[in-house]
Amino acid sequence: MSTQVPALLHGLVDDAAVFPPGSAALHDAVAAHRQHRAAWYADLVGPLLIPASVVAAGELSGLVDPDEGLVVGVIGDTGIGNLPSALSFLAPDGVTARQVEVAVAKRGEDPLPGVAELLRLTDALPGVEAVYAELPLTFGLMGALDALVAARADGVPIAAKFRTGGLAAELFPTPTELAAVICACRDRGLPFKLTAGLHQAIRHLDPETGFTHHGYANVLAATLAAADGDGARSVAELLTMVDPRPLVERATARLDGPRPLWVGFGSCSILEPLTDLIRLGLVNGGYDA
């Protein structure tokens, strides 16, 4: 009998194998994703994330059996306007885009024009269940969140996405900044995704880069606290913790229920976060014959 992933963790980790730092070849990533989807921990795994440029280049052709029903998320690395064209390459291979994700502004830019452009395109994204607007944590953010909420009220399946790391220190939001964003989404009932930097469960200093990374167990506990009505200061405290015990305790109390607000995050490795979750006791690893 397969050991089940608890409901709180369903779909937490999208398969970003082709993205740095893993940078797997596409054929290897597709083959590994099939294995993940057939494994006992399949409920943990979200769609395979693929750049729009790769989709538009037809690189999936020949790698996918049209009858297997591959589900992907398309990352708009070629810009907002090119998303419909990229998606048109999927249907002949029997591939479905469950979600699309695209940056609507660079750091320091007003995100509202990009949000407006993306909203104009949503009708041209057939079959897509969720659209994620990646927003910089700079001025104009709250107005952009309000615009997403207004669109959701009109039935548009759009939500927010934020970057929590990268190749420069300024791409790592402080615990206070991330807590403010989580609480802002909570106050608006707005789901959000995170990307980059969430390599381990617990907040830690990466000795190779010197950057302090957020932990996804910290984010999970912080999001649960926000959903329970905690203020930004309490949420930020959870994001700073390096002792896993309070984080695990909060998550354990909610294992059987759905995860509020936080849709999940992309990881170039599925097994690394799975291993951490097993070590923390949040997933009972393995299976019985």
GROMACS .gro file of N, CA and C in nm, residues 202-203 218 236-244 246-247:
model
   42
  202ILE      N    1   1.440   2.458   0.574
  202ILE     CA    2   1.462   2.552   0.683
  202ILE      C    3   1.554   2.665   0.637
  203ARG      N    4   1.526   2.784   0.685
  203ARG     CA    5   1.609   2.901   0.654
  203ARG      C    6   1.756   2.871   0.682
  218ASN      N    7   0.950   2.711   0.657
  218ASN     CA    8   0.923   2.842   0.718
  218ASN      C    9   0.805   2.910   0.650
  236ALA      N   10   0.657   3.712   1.023
  236ALA     CA   11   0.799   3.733   0.996
  236ALA      C   12   0.886   3.652   1.091
  237GLU      N   13   0.846   3.639   1.216
  237GLU     CA   14   0.923   3.560   1.312
  237GLU      C   15   0.934   3.416   1.267
  238LEU      N   16   0.827   3.361   1.214
  238LEU     CA   17   0.832   3.224   1.165
  238LEU      C   18   0.926   3.211   1.045
  239LEU      N   19   0.932   3.313   0.963
  239LEU     CA   20   1.022   3.311   0.847
  239LEU      C   21   1.169   3.317   0.887
  240THR      N   22   1.198   3.369   1.007
  240THR     CA   23   1.337   3.380   1.052
  240THR      C   24   1.388   3.257   1.124
  241MET      N   25   1.301   3.167   1.162
  241MET     CA   26   1.340   3.055   1.249
  241MET      C   27   1.432   2.956   1.179
  242VAL      N   28   1.532   2.910   1.253
  242VAL     CA   29   1.620   2.804   1.204
  242VAL      C   30   1.599   2.675   1.284
  243ASP      N   31   1.519   2.682   1.388
  243ASP     CA   32   1.480   2.564   1.464
  243ASP      C   33   1.355   2.507   1.397
  244PRO      N   34   1.361   2.385   1.344
  244PRO     CA   35   1.246   2.333   1.271
  244PRO      C   36   1.127   2.296   1.359
  246PRO      N   37   0.921   2.439   1.594
  246PRO     CA   38   0.795   2.516   1.591
  246PRO      C   39   0.727   2.514   1.454
  247LEU      N   40   0.806   2.506   1.349
  247LEU     CA   41   0.751   2.503   1.214
  247LEU      C   42   0.678   2.371   1.189
   0.00000   0.00000   0.00000
